[in-house]
Amino acid sequence: MQTLAQTQPVAMPQPKRAWWRDIVGVALIAAVGLAGYWLFPDNLALLTRVIAMALLALSIDLLVGYCGIATLGQAALFGAGAYAAGIACVNGITEPFTLVLIGAVAGSLAGLVMGVVMLRASHGLPQLVLSIAIVQLFHEAANKASAWTGGSDGLAGLSPAALFGVFEFDLWGRTAYLFGLGLLLTVFIVLKFVVRSPFGMLCRGIKEDPVRVGAMGAFVFPVLLKMFMISGSVAGIGGALAAISTQVVGLDSVSFELSANALVMLVLGGIGTLYGALVGTVIFMGFEHVVSSINPFHWMTLVGVLLIVMVLFAPRGLTGLMETYTGLKLGKRGGRA
Amino acid sequence: MSDLFRVEGLSKQFGGLAVSRDISLSLPEGERLALIGPNGAGKTTFVNLVTGQLKPSAGRVFLNGQDVTGLGAVQRVRRGLVRTFQVTRLFSEMTPEEHVTLTILQREGRANRVFARFRGDSAVGGEVEGILATLGLLDVARRRVGEIAYGQQRLLEIAIALALKPKVLLLDEPAAGVPSTDTPRIERALEQLPPSLAVLMIEHDMDLVFRFARRVVVLAAGEVIFQGLPAEVAADDRVREAYLGSYAHARRVA
């Protein structure tokens, strides 16, 4: 008979350090970002847009990848950040970091509202439907409140002050791009800590089995609501960045289409790693840009084909594909990322 | 003098169907009680009523002399009423170490912290190692739960429960689905439970019941039909009838 005493002398294996992998990862993101700055000086506006979308995709990953909450309404939070920053800007608050902070707070509050509503439903399809309803309501609210938002004409005339009082937001978008890249790196590093915190682990637990988490004595609802607020602040930062860089805020920033596109980008890159959100956004928007310039009429068809191929042959997204072929774990899959 | 844990007249009806009927029992400190009964006797419903997953139609649940009938499942766990699951409910992507760490952080009210390190606290680390050592899970502490043996997963269920420092522990078929070669490990784990803990175990494996329990309660058709010592249970007519139906009275064919 094997007794426990016989198994006791085995020591607990030491954890492998995963930090270097993330340091390399962040360095790579910075390198790719700077390479983009040097290689495509004429496309910095597009690249800044990619960064704003990457923030939106990251915010969805927090909910989908770490909590198991499906959402097709994340642009509500993005748009809340964009409009809040935009409205503040036209009303005299023009310091860029303050605008980003305003965007984050607005996104976070919108996340709170969204969370309270969506978490009424227990899971899956009802949540998805609620998320669509919420983004449509936000869209309609932004449309109707035209005194504040400019309605369907959009909110124009934003003129953010110079960054650090020195770097003007120039016509070529250099300042906006580097500002965005800095924001993205900061947010990414913070989120890597968040998903590894006790709170992050609790979220992963809830994703897999909320009943077990309850039996551990933890309430599920407040944890998820907190993640909604964190996710909202990330989306709001993305929205604020979009507002600052383009100097207009349109109704498309609170649209279902934007939400759906961002979710597609995330799924393309792979959920639950944070890296996937970035990879997916870059690939999707790069592909979209190239294909739409080659064939302006049928580019959506080609994007559709790309997605079908992805779902059939790499259901875990590009990062999943990479993990399979390199053995390198990017996300929380071995319990030691 | 109040018992550590007591249920009084617990009943549950689904529509017109009474699944639990007027169940009363109590557990003093250190009790080892086995709840047995044929399939469909209402054992799982009883556990769900006790833990707060289901609301009873009538009756009360007391923990430490306090009426907890109106409290939800999470609140009951926080007051020391902890359960394990009949079918393991674990996080397949996490390691045993992470399960127990998360549980301890939760117990200490630190599991909701965003700006804290998960593995930073050496006191927690020491406690985790202690619990995993007691259950013989140290060698798989950093393997994904999806990769470890089912018997080890069952032990981890118990480890999580113990990490909550329960006063009352409900074990829902701790040996269910475990290959017989691993049953001794479960048995050892049960023997090593803290002596003051009041344990209510639901189990089909009668060998385990007889070895573990000091008292046995038999449930049939939602009712308690027997309460007494393990030695008496097999001789009881109502128990025999509940398990064997009319065959209990069948005469041997020559």
Short mmCIF file of N, CA and C in Angstrom, two decimals, chain B residues 12-165:
data_model
loop_
_atom_site.label_atom_id
_atom_site.label_comp_id
_atom_site.label_asym_id
_atom_site.label_seq_id
_atom_site.Cartn_x
_atom_site.Cartn_y
_atom_site.Cartn_z
N LYS B 12 -37.38 19.79 1.47
CA LYS B 12 -37.31 20.44 0.17
C LYS B 12 -38.28 19.76 -0.79
N GLN B 13 -39.09 20.59 -1.42
CA GLN B 13 -40.00 20.06 -2.43
C GLN B 13 -39.71 20.73 -3.75
N PHE B 14 -39.66 19.89 -4.79
CA PHE B 14 -39.63 20.43 -6.15
C PHE B 14 -41.01 20.20 -6.72
N GLY B 15 -41.80 21.26 -6.83
CA GLY B 15 -43.20 21.07 -7.23
C GLY B 15 -43.88 20.22 -6.17
N GLY B 16 -44.50 19.15 -6.60
CA GLY B 16 -45.18 18.30 -5.62
C GLY B 16 -44.28 17.21 -5.07
N LEU B 17 -43.04 17.16 -5.56
CA LEU B 17 -42.17 16.07 -5.19
C LEU B 17 -41.31 16.44 -3.98
N ALA B 18 -41.47 15.71 -2.90
CA ALA B 18 -40.66 15.97 -1.71
C ALA B 18 -39.35 15.20 -1.83
N VAL B 19 -38.25 15.92 -1.96
CA VAL B 19 -36.95 15.27 -2.13
C VAL B 19 -36.25 15.11 -0.79
N SER B 20 -36.52 16.04 0.10
CA SER B 20 -36.02 15.90 1.47
C SER B 20 -37.20 16.10 2.40
N ARG B 21 -37.33 15.18 3.38
CA ARG B 21 -38.49 15.27 4.29
C ARG B 21 -38.04 15.30 5.74
N ASP B 22 -38.18 16.46 6.35
CA ASP B 22 -38.03 16.59 7.78
C ASP B 22 -36.72 15.94 8.30
N ILE B 23 -35.61 16.35 7.71
CA ILE B 23 -34.33 15.78 8.14
C ILE B 23 -33.78 16.58 9.32
N SER B 24 -33.46 15.89 10.38
CA SER B 24 -32.81 16.53 11.52
C SER B 24 -31.59 15.73 11.91
N LEU B 25 -30.48 16.41 12.06
CA LEU B 25 -29.30 15.73 12.62
C LEU B 25 -28.34 16.77 13.15
N SER B 26 -27.42 16.33 13.98
CA SER B 26 -26.48 17.29 14.55
C SER B 26 -25.09 16.68 14.65
N LEU B 27 -24.11 17.55 14.58
CA LEU B 27 -22.71 17.12 14.66
C LEU B 27 -22.00 17.91 15.75
N PRO B 28 -21.52 17.23 16.79
CA PRO B 28 -20.67 17.90 17.75
C PRO B 28 -19.25 18.03 17.18
N GLU B 29 -18.41 18.77 17.89
CA GLU B 29 -17.02 18.90 17.49
C GLU B 29 -16.37 17.53 17.39
N GLY B 30 -15.57 17.34 16.34
CA GLY B 30 -14.84 16.08 16.22
C GLY B 30 -15.67 14.92 15.70
N GLU B 31 -16.93 15.16 15.36
CA GLU B 31 -17.80 14.07 14.89
C GLU B 31 -17.32 13.52 13.54
N ARG B 32 -17.53 12.24 13.37
CA ARG B 32 -17.28 11.61 12.06
C ARG B 32 -18.56 10.89 11.69
N LEU B 33 -19.37 11.56 10.88
CA LEU B 33 -20.68 11.02 10.55
C LEU B 33 -20.71 10.65 9.08
N ALA B 34 -21.22 9.47 8.80
CA ALA B 34 -21.39 9.08 7.40
C ALA B 34 -22.86 9.10 7.05
N LEU B 35 -23.17 9.71 5.91
CA LEU B 35 -24.54 9.73 5.43
C LEU B 35 -24.60 8.81 4.23
N ILE B 36 -25.42 7.74 4.37
CA ILE B 36 -25.50 6.81 3.25
C ILE B 36 -26.95 6.68 2.82
N GLY B 37 -27.15 6.02 1.73
CA GLY B 37 -28.50 5.82 1.23
C GLY B 37 -28.45 5.40 -0.21
N PRO B 38 -29.48 4.69 -0.66
CA PRO B 38 -29.48 4.23 -2.06
C PRO B 38 -29.55 5.42 -3.02
N ASN B 39 -29.31 5.15 -4.29
CA ASN B 39 -29.40 6.20 -5.30
C ASN B 39 -30.77 6.85 -5.26
N GLY B 40 -30.79 8.17 -5.40
CA GLY B 40 -32.07 8.87 -5.40
C GLY B 40 -32.64 9.10 -4.02
N ALA B 41 -31.84 8.83 -2.99
CA ALA B 41 -32.34 9.00 -1.62
C ALA B 41 -32.41 10.47 -1.22
N GLY B 42 -31.74 11.33 -2.00
CA GLY B 42 -31.76 12.76 -1.68
C GLY B 42 -30.51 13.23 -0.96
N LYS B 43 -29.42 12.48 -1.12
CA LYS B 43 -28.18 12.85 -0.42
C LYS B 43 -27.61 14.16 -0.97
N THR B 44 -27.55 14.24 -2.30
CA THR B 44 -26.97 15.45 -2.90
C THR B 44 -27.84 16.67 -2.63
N THR B 45 -29.17 16.47 -2.70
CA THR B 45 -30.07 17.57 -2.36
C THR B 45 -29.81 18.04 -0.94
N PHE B 46 -29.61 17.07 -0.04
CA PHE B 46 -29.34 17.42 1.34
C PHE B 46 -28.08 18.27 1.46
N VAL B 47 -27.03 17.85 0.76
CA VAL B 47 -25.78 18.63 0.79
C VAL B 47 -26.02 20.03 0.27
N ASN B 48 -26.76 20.12 -0.84
CA ASN B 48 -27.03 21.44 -1.42
C ASN B 48 -27.86 22.33 -0.50
N LEU B 49 -28.76 21.72 0.26
CA LEU B 49 -29.55 22.48 1.24
C LEU B 49 -28.66 22.98 2.37
N VAL B 50 -27.77 22.11 2.81
CA VAL B 50 -26.91 22.45 3.93
C VAL B 50 -25.91 23.55 3.55
N THR B 51 -25.36 23.44 2.32
CA THR B 51 -24.33 24.40 1.92
C THR B 51 -24.92 25.71 1.42
N GLY B 52 -26.21 25.72 1.16
CA GLY B 52 -26.84 26.96 0.74
C GLY B 52 -27.00 27.09 -0.77
N GLN B 53 -26.66 26.04 -1.52
CA GLN B 53 -26.89 26.08 -2.97
C GLN B 53 -28.39 26.04 -3.28
N LEU B 54 -29.14 25.38 -2.39
CA LEU B 54 -30.59 25.32 -2.54
C LEU B 54 -31.23 25.93 -1.30
N LYS B 55 -32.40 26.54 -1.51
CA LYS B 55 -33.15 27.06 -0.37
C LYS B 55 -34.15 26.00 0.09
N PRO B 56 -34.16 25.70 1.38
CA PRO B 56 -35.09 24.68 1.86
C PRO B 56 -36.54 25.19 1.85
N SER B 57 -37.50 24.27 1.68
CA SER B 57 -38.91 24.65 1.77
C SER B 57 -39.28 24.88 3.23
N ALA B 58 -38.65 24.11 4.11
CA ALA B 58 -38.88 24.30 5.54
C ALA B 58 -37.65 23.82 6.30
N GLY B 59 -37.52 24.25 7.53
CA GLY B 59 -36.41 23.79 8.36
C GLY B 59 -35.31 24.82 8.51
N ARG B 60 -34.39 24.51 9.44
CA ARG B 60 -33.32 25.47 9.74
C ARG B 60 -31.96 24.78 9.77
N VAL B 61 -30.94 25.58 9.48
CA VAL B 61 -29.57 25.10 9.57
C VAL B 61 -28.83 25.97 10.57
N PHE B 62 -28.18 25.34 11.53
CA PHE B 62 -27.44 26.09 12.54
C PHE B 62 -25.96 25.76 12.47
N LEU B 63 -25.15 26.81 12.54
CA LEU B 63 -23.71 26.62 12.57
C LEU B 63 -23.20 27.36 13.80
N ASN B 64 -22.54 26.63 14.69
CA ASN B 64 -22.04 27.27 15.90
C ASN B 64 -23.15 27.94 16.70
N GLY B 65 -24.35 27.36 16.66
CA GLY B 65 -25.46 27.93 17.41
C GLY B 65 -26.17 29.06 16.68
N GLN B 66 -25.60 29.50 15.55
CA GLN B 66 -26.23 30.60 14.80
C GLN B 66 -27.07 30.05 13.65
N ASP B 67 -28.21 30.66 13.45
CA ASP B 67 -29.07 30.26 12.35
C ASP B 67 -28.49 30.80 11.05
N VAL B 68 -28.08 29.91 10.15
CA VAL B 68 -27.50 30.36 8.88
C VAL B 68 -28.42 30.07 7.70
N THR B 69 -29.67 29.69 7.99
CA THR B 69 -30.59 29.29 6.92
C THR B 69 -30.75 30.37 5.86
N GLY B 70 -30.72 31.62 6.31
CA GLY B 70 -30.94 32.70 5.37
C GLY B 70 -29.69 33.14 4.62
N LEU B 71 -28.56 32.55 4.96
CA LEU B 71 -27.30 32.98 4.33
C LEU B 71 -27.04 32.22 3.04
N GLY B 72 -26.33 32.88 2.14
CA GLY B 72 -25.95 32.23 0.89
C GLY B 72 -24.77 31.30 1.08
N ALA B 73 -24.43 30.60 0.00
CA ALA B 73 -23.38 29.59 0.06
C ALA B 73 -22.03 30.18 0.46
N VAL B 74 -21.70 31.35 -0.11
CA VAL B 74 -20.39 31.94 0.16
C VAL B 74 -20.27 32.33 1.64
N GLN B 75 -21.34 32.93 2.17
CA GLN B 75 -21.32 33.34 3.58
C GLN B 75 -21.14 32.14 4.50
N ARG B 76 -21.75 31.02 4.13
CA ARG B 76 -21.61 29.82 4.97
C ARG B 76 -20.18 29.31 4.96
N VAL B 77 -19.55 29.36 3.76
CA VAL B 77 -18.15 28.94 3.67
C VAL B 77 -17.30 29.82 4.58
N ARG B 78 -17.58 31.12 4.55
CA ARG B 78 -16.78 32.05 5.35
C ARG B 78 -16.97 31.82 6.84
N ARG B 79 -18.10 31.21 7.22
CA ARG B 79 -18.31 30.90 8.63
C ARG B 79 -17.82 29.53 9.02
N GLY B 80 -17.22 28.83 8.06
CA GLY B 80 -16.58 27.56 8.42
C GLY B 80 -17.30 26.31 7.97
N LEU B 81 -18.32 26.47 7.13
CA LEU B 81 -19.02 25.29 6.61
C LEU B 81 -18.54 25.04 5.18
N VAL B 82 -17.68 24.07 5.03
CA VAL B 82 -16.98 23.87 3.77
C VAL B 82 -17.31 22.51 3.18
N ARG B 83 -17.38 22.44 1.85
CA ARG B 83 -17.71 21.18 1.21
C ARG B 83 -16.67 20.80 0.16
N THR B 84 -16.65 19.52 -0.17
CA THR B 84 -15.96 19.09 -1.38
C THR B 84 -17.03 18.62 -2.34
N PHE B 85 -16.65 18.40 -3.59
CA PHE B 85 -17.64 18.04 -4.60
C PHE B 85 -17.51 16.58 -5.01
N GLN B 86 -18.66 16.01 -5.34
CA GLN B 86 -18.71 14.62 -5.75
C GLN B 86 -17.92 14.39 -7.04
N VAL B 87 -18.11 15.31 -7.99
CA VAL B 87 -17.29 15.31 -9.19
C VAL B 87 -16.34 16.49 -9.03
N THR B 88 -15.04 16.24 -9.14
CA THR B 88 -14.08 17.30 -8.82
C THR B 88 -14.37 18.57 -9.60
N ARG B 89 -14.31 19.67 -8.91
CA ARG B 89 -14.44 20.98 -9.55
C ARG B 89 -13.14 21.72 -9.29
N LEU B 90 -12.25 21.61 -10.26
CA LEU B 90 -10.94 22.24 -10.10
C LEU B 90 -10.64 23.06 -11.36
N PHE B 91 -9.60 23.87 -11.27
CA PHE B 91 -9.21 24.69 -12.41
C PHE B 91 -8.12 23.93 -13.17
N SER B 92 -8.48 23.36 -14.32
CA SER B 92 -7.58 22.43 -14.98
C SER B 92 -6.28 23.09 -15.43
N GLU B 93 -6.31 24.41 -15.64
CA GLU B 93 -5.09 25.09 -16.10
C GLU B 93 -4.17 25.49 -14.95
N MET B 94 -4.64 25.35 -13.74
CA MET B 94 -3.82 25.77 -12.60
C MET B 94 -3.17 24.56 -11.93
N THR B 95 -2.16 24.86 -11.12
CA THR B 95 -1.47 23.80 -10.41
C THR B 95 -2.09 23.63 -9.02
N PRO B 96 -1.85 22.47 -8.37
CA PRO B 96 -2.31 22.31 -6.99
C PRO B 96 -1.81 23.43 -6.09
N GLU B 97 -0.55 23.81 -6.27
CA GLU B 97 0.00 24.88 -5.45
C GLU B 97 -0.82 26.17 -5.62
N GLU B 98 -1.18 26.48 -6.86
CA GLU B 98 -1.94 27.70 -7.11
C GLU B 98 -3.34 27.61 -6.51
N HIS B 99 -3.95 26.43 -6.59
CA HIS B 99 -5.27 26.25 -5.99
C HIS B 99 -5.23 26.58 -4.50
N VAL B 100 -4.26 25.98 -3.82
CA VAL B 100 -4.22 26.13 -2.36
C VAL B 100 -3.80 27.56 -1.99
N THR B 101 -2.87 28.13 -2.76
CA THR B 101 -2.45 29.51 -2.49
C THR B 101 -3.65 30.45 -2.62
N LEU B 102 -4.38 30.29 -3.70
CA LEU B 102 -5.54 31.14 -3.93
C LEU B 102 -6.55 31.00 -2.79
N THR B 103 -6.74 29.76 -2.34
CA THR B 103 -7.69 29.52 -1.26
C THR B 103 -7.26 30.21 0.03
N ILE B 104 -5.97 30.10 0.34
CA ILE B 104 -5.49 30.73 1.57
C ILE B 104 -5.60 32.26 1.47
N LEU B 105 -5.21 32.81 0.32
CA LEU B 105 -5.33 34.26 0.14
C LEU B 105 -6.79 34.68 0.29
N GLN B 106 -7.69 33.88 -0.23
CA GLN B 106 -9.11 34.18 -0.10
C GLN B 106 -9.53 34.17 1.36
N ARG B 107 -9.09 33.13 2.08
CA ARG B 107 -9.44 33.01 3.50
C ARG B 107 -8.98 34.24 4.27
N GLU B 108 -7.83 34.76 3.88
CA GLU B 108 -7.29 35.93 4.58
C GLU B 108 -7.79 37.25 3.99
N GLY B 109 -8.71 37.17 3.06
CA GLY B 109 -9.28 38.38 2.47
C GLY B 109 -8.32 39.12 1.56
N ARG B 110 -7.37 38.39 0.97
CA ARG B 110 -6.37 39.06 0.13
C ARG B 110 -6.46 38.63 -1.33
N ALA B 111 -7.45 37.82 -1.66
CA ALA B 111 -7.51 37.27 -3.02
C ALA B 111 -8.01 38.29 -4.04
N ASN B 112 -8.51 39.42 -3.55
CA ASN B 112 -9.08 40.40 -4.47
C ASN B 112 -8.08 41.53 -4.77
N ARG B 113 -6.84 41.34 -4.34
CA ARG B 113 -5.86 42.43 -4.51
C ARG B 113 -5.27 42.43 -5.91
N VAL B 114 -5.31 43.60 -6.51
CA VAL B 114 -4.82 43.75 -7.88
C VAL B 114 -3.31 44.03 -7.86
N PHE B 115 -2.89 44.86 -6.92
CA PHE B 115 -1.48 45.22 -6.90
C PHE B 115 -0.76 44.49 -5.77
N ALA B 116 -0.72 43.18 -5.93
CA ALA B 116 -0.01 42.35 -4.98
C ALA B 116 0.52 41.15 -5.74
N ARG B 117 1.59 40.56 -5.22
CA ARG B 117 2.12 39.38 -5.90
C ARG B 117 1.41 38.14 -5.41
N PHE B 118 1.16 37.25 -6.35
CA PHE B 118 0.42 36.03 -5.99
C PHE B 118 1.25 35.13 -5.10
N ARG B 119 2.53 35.03 -5.41
CA ARG B 119 3.38 34.08 -4.72
C ARG B 119 4.35 34.78 -3.79
N GLY B 120 4.06 36.01 -3.42
CA GLY B 120 5.06 36.81 -2.71
C GLY B 120 5.23 36.48 -1.23
N ASP B 121 4.20 35.91 -0.62
CA ASP B 121 4.18 35.80 0.83
C ASP B 121 4.75 34.45 1.28
N SER B 122 5.85 34.48 2.03
CA SER B 122 6.48 33.22 2.41
C SER B 122 5.67 32.47 3.46
N ALA B 123 4.90 33.20 4.28
CA ALA B 123 4.06 32.53 5.27
C ALA B 123 2.99 31.70 4.56
N VAL B 124 2.39 32.30 3.53
CA VAL B 124 1.39 31.57 2.74
C VAL B 124 2.05 30.38 2.05
N GLY B 125 3.24 30.64 1.48
CA GLY B 125 3.96 29.57 0.80
C GLY B 125 4.22 28.39 1.73
N GLY B 126 4.60 28.70 2.96
CA GLY B 126 4.86 27.64 3.93
C GLY B 126 3.61 26.84 4.26
N GLU B 127 2.50 27.55 4.40
CA GLU B 127 1.25 26.87 4.73
C GLU B 127 0.81 25.98 3.56
N VAL B 128 0.97 26.51 2.34
CA VAL B 128 0.62 25.73 1.15
C VAL B 128 1.42 24.44 1.13
N GLU B 129 2.72 24.58 1.36
CA GLU B 129 3.59 23.41 1.32
C GLU B 129 3.18 22.40 2.40
N GLY B 130 2.81 22.93 3.58
CA GLY B 130 2.38 22.05 4.66
C GLY B 130 1.14 21.25 4.29
N ILE B 131 0.14 21.94 3.73
CA ILE B 131 -1.11 21.27 3.37
C ILE B 131 -0.87 20.24 2.28
N LEU B 132 -0.10 20.64 1.26
CA LEU B 132 0.16 19.70 0.16
C LEU B 132 0.96 18.50 0.64
N ALA B 133 1.87 18.75 1.61
CA ALA B 133 2.66 17.64 2.16
C ALA B 133 1.76 16.66 2.90
N THR B 134 0.83 17.19 3.71
CA THR B 134 -0.07 16.32 4.47
C THR B 134 -0.85 15.40 3.54
N LEU B 135 -1.20 15.89 2.39
CA LEU B 135 -2.01 15.10 1.47
C LEU B 135 -1.17 14.38 0.42
N GLY B 136 0.16 14.50 0.56
CA GLY B 136 1.03 13.78 -0.37
C GLY B 136 0.97 14.31 -1.78
N LEU B 137 0.80 15.62 -1.92
CA LEU B 137 0.68 16.20 -3.25
C LEU B 137 1.90 17.06 -3.63
N LEU B 138 2.93 17.01 -2.79
CA LEU B 138 4.07 17.90 -3.05
C LEU B 138 4.73 17.64 -4.41
N ASP B 139 4.83 16.36 -4.77
CA ASP B 139 5.55 16.06 -6.01
C ASP B 139 4.80 16.52 -7.26
N VAL B 140 3.49 16.76 -7.12
CA VAL B 140 2.75 17.26 -8.29
C VAL B 140 2.33 18.71 -8.08
N ALA B 141 2.91 19.37 -7.09
CA ALA B 141 2.46 20.71 -6.69
C ALA B 141 2.47 21.70 -7.84
N ARG B 142 3.41 21.53 -8.75
CA ARG B 142 3.51 22.51 -9.84
C ARG B 142 3.17 21.91 -11.19
N ARG B 143 2.41 20.83 -11.17
CA ARG B 143 1.89 20.29 -12.43
C ARG B 143 0.49 20.83 -12.63
N ARG B 144 0.10 20.96 -13.90
CA ARG B 144 -1.28 21.37 -14.17
C ARG B 144 -2.24 20.32 -13.64
N VAL B 145 -3.35 20.76 -13.07
CA VAL B 145 -4.29 19.81 -12.49
C VAL B 145 -4.84 18.87 -13.56
N GLY B 146 -4.97 19.38 -14.78
CA GLY B 146 -5.44 18.55 -15.88
C GLY B 146 -4.53 17.37 -16.17
N GLU B 147 -3.28 17.45 -15.68
CA GLU B 147 -2.30 16.39 -15.99
C GLU B 147 -2.13 15.39 -14.85
N ILE B 148 -2.69 15.68 -13.67
CA ILE B 148 -2.43 14.77 -12.55
C ILE B 148 -3.53 13.73 -12.44
N ALA B 149 -3.24 12.65 -11.71
CA ALA B 149 -4.17 11.51 -11.60
C ALA B 149 -5.45 11.93 -10.89
N TYR B 150 -6.52 11.19 -11.21
CA TYR B 150 -7.81 11.56 -10.62
C TYR B 150 -7.79 11.45 -9.10
N GLY B 151 -7.12 10.43 -8.60
CA GLY B 151 -7.02 10.28 -7.16
C GLY B 151 -6.35 11.49 -6.51
N GLN B 152 -5.35 12.03 -7.21
CA GLN B 152 -4.67 13.23 -6.71
C GLN B 152 -5.58 14.45 -6.77
N GLN B 153 -6.42 14.49 -7.80
CA GLN B 153 -7.38 15.60 -7.88
C GLN B 153 -8.36 15.54 -6.70
N ARG B 154 -8.75 14.31 -6.33
CA ARG B 154 -9.67 14.17 -5.18
C ARG B 154 -8.98 14.63 -3.90
N LEU B 155 -7.70 14.32 -3.79
CA LEU B 155 -6.95 14.76 -2.61
C LEU B 155 -6.84 16.29 -2.60
N LEU B 156 -6.70 16.87 -3.79
CA LEU B 156 -6.59 18.32 -3.88
C LEU B 156 -7.91 18.98 -3.44
N GLU B 157 -9.03 18.34 -3.77
CA GLU B 157 -10.33 18.85 -3.29
C GLU B 157 -10.31 18.97 -1.76
N ILE B 158 -9.77 17.93 -1.12
CA ILE B 158 -9.69 17.95 0.35
C ILE B 158 -8.70 19.02 0.81
N ALA B 159 -7.59 19.15 0.07
CA ALA B 159 -6.58 20.16 0.43
C ALA B 159 -7.18 21.56 0.41
N ILE B 160 -7.96 21.84 -0.64
CA ILE B 160 -8.60 23.16 -0.75
C ILE B 160 -9.53 23.39 0.44
N ALA B 161 -10.32 22.36 0.75
CA ALA B 161 -11.25 22.47 1.87
C ALA B 161 -10.49 22.76 3.16
N LEU B 162 -9.39 22.04 3.39
CA LEU B 162 -8.63 22.23 4.62
C LEU B 162 -7.98 23.61 4.68
N ALA B 163 -7.59 24.13 3.51
CA ALA B 163 -6.95 25.45 3.47
C ALA B 163 -7.91 26.54 3.95
N LEU B 164 -9.20 26.25 3.95
CA LEU B 164 -10.18 27.23 4.42
C LEU B 164 -10.35 27.18 5.93
N LYS B 165 -9.60 26.26 6.59
CA LYS B 165 -9.73 26.06 8.04
C LYS B 165 -11.19 25.91 8.47
#
